[in-house]
Amino acid sequence: MKTELKAHAVAEERHFYIPLMEHDLTQEKSRHSVAEHHEIDEMIEKLEETDYSSSAWLVEAKKLQHRIHHHLDEEEQEVFQMGGRVLSDKEKTDLASEYDKEMTNQKKKDW
Ligand SMILES: [Fe+2]
Ligand SMILES: [Fe+2]
């Protein structure tokens, strides 16, 4: 899960959020989503530092779960729609294939 989340953040920031930041309509939302990626990173780190057998681990895991769901819902219900309005069809296709390539490469990394 850590690999998936880390790879997701890198690929999406490079091939979705950076291009979206160039447009006024999507700039603020992009910054918000990138900040959430960072927040999720820190939550993963905290979870790794927490003893798996302690009750705190489950508390932290649930917090992470809620954050991830919030983040994905927001992307799927708000950001993709806004992105659809500012990116051309060609940009969408190009970015999608760059994202896929980046995901494949990032997943090979030892996080
Ligand atoms: Fe994301
Ligand atoms: Fe959010």
Coordinates of C-alpha atoms and ligand atoms in Angstrom, one line a residue:
M1 CA 0.0 0.0 0.0
K2 CA 2.9 2.3 0.8
T3 CA 4.4 1.8 -2.7
E4 CA 1.0 2.4 -4.4
L5 CA 0.4 5.6 -2.4
K6 CA 3.9 7.0 -3.0
A7 CA 3.9 6.1 -6.7
H8 CA 0.4 7.6 -7.0
A9 CA 1.6 10.9 -5.5
V10 CA 4.7 11.2 -7.7
A11 CA 3.0 10.3 -10.9
E12 CA 0.0 12.5 -10.3
E13 CA 2.0 15.5 -9.2
R14 CA 4.3 15.3 -12.2
H15 CA 1.7 14.5 -14.8
F16 CA -1.5 16.0 -13.5
Y17 CA -1.1 18.6 -10.8
I18 CA 1.8 20.5 -12.2
P19 CA 0.0 21.0 -15.6
L20 CA -3.2 21.9 -13.7
M21 CA -1.4 24.6 -11.6
E22 CA -0.8 26.6 -14.8
H23 CA -4.6 27.3 -15.0
D24 CA -6.4 29.7 -12.6
L25 CA -9.4 27.5 -12.3
T26 CA -7.4 24.5 -11.0
Q27 CA -4.5 26.1 -9.2
E28 CA -5.9 26.2 -5.7
K29 CA -7.4 22.7 -5.9
S30 CA -4.1 21.4 -7.2
R31 CA -2.2 22.9 -4.3
H32 CA -4.7 21.4 -1.9
S33 CA -4.3 17.9 -3.3
V34 CA -0.5 18.1 -3.3
A35 CA -0.7 19.2 0.3
E36 CA -2.8 16.1 1.0
H37 CA -0.2 13.9 -0.7
H38 CA 2.3 15.3 1.7
E39 CA 0.0 14.8 4.7
I40 CA -0.6 11.1 3.6
D41 CA 3.2 10.7 3.4
E42 CA 3.6 11.9 7.0
M43 CA 0.8 9.6 8.2
I44 CA 2.5 6.6 6.6
E45 CA 5.7 7.6 8.3
K46 CA 4.0 7.9 11.6
L47 CA 2.3 4.5 11.1
E48 CA 5.7 2.9 10.4
E49 CA 7.1 4.4 13.6
T50 CA 4.2 3.0 15.7
D51 CA 4.5 -0.5 17.2
Y52 CA 2.2 -2.8 15.2
S53 CA 1.0 -4.6 18.4
S54 CA 0.0 -1.3 20.2
S55 CA -3.6 -0.1 20.0
A56 CA -2.3 3.2 18.7
W57 CA -1.4 1.5 15.4
L58 CA -5.0 0.8 14.6
V59 CA -6.0 4.4 15.5
E60 CA -3.3 5.8 13.1
A61 CA -4.3 3.3 10.4
K62 CA -7.9 4.4 10.6
K63 CA -6.9 8.1 10.4
L64 CA -4.8 7.2 7.3
Q65 CA -7.8 5.3 5.8
H66 CA -10.1 8.3 6.3
R67 CA -7.6 10.7 4.8
I68 CA -7.0 8.5 1.7
H69 CA -10.8 8.2 1.1
H70 CA -11.3 11.9 1.5
H71 CA -8.4 12.5 -1.0
L72 CA -9.6 10.1 -3.6
D73 CA -13.3 11.2 -3.3
E74 CA -12.2 14.8 -3.8
E75 CA -10.0 13.9 -6.8
E76 CA -12.7 11.8 -8.4
Q77 CA -15.7 14.1 -7.7
E78 CA -14.1 17.5 -8.1
V79 CA -10.6 17.7 -9.5
F80 CA -11.1 15.4 -12.5
Q81 CA -14.1 17.4 -13.6
M82 CA -12.2 20.7 -13.3
G83 CA -9.2 19.2 -15.0
G84 CA -11.5 18.1 -17.8
R85 CA -12.4 21.8 -18.4
V86 CA -8.9 23.2 -18.7
L87 CA -7.0 20.4 -20.5
S88 CA -7.3 19.7 -24.2
D89 CA -8.1 16.2 -25.5
K90 CA -4.5 15.8 -26.6
E91 CA -3.2 16.9 -23.2
K92 CA -5.4 14.4 -21.5
T93 CA -4.3 11.5 -23.6
D94 CA -0.6 12.5 -23.3
L95 CA -0.8 13.0 -19.6
A96 CA -2.6 9.7 -19.1
S97 CA 0.2 7.8 -20.8
E98 CA 2.9 9.7 -19.0
Y99 CA 1.1 9.0 -15.7
D100 CA 1.0 5.2 -16.5
K101 CA 4.7 5.1 -17.4
E102 CA 5.6 7.0 -14.3
M103 CA 3.5 4.7 -12.1
T104 CA 5.3 1.7 -13.6
N105 CA 8.7 3.2 -12.9
Q106 CA 7.9 4.5 -9.5
K107 CA 6.6 1.1 -8.4
K108 CA 10.0 -0.4 -9.1
K109 CA 11.6 1.8 -6.5
D110 CA 12.3 0.5 -3.1
W111 CA 10.4 3.1 -1.0
Ligands
FE1 FE -3.8 12.1 -5.3
FE2 FE -9.2 17.7 0.7

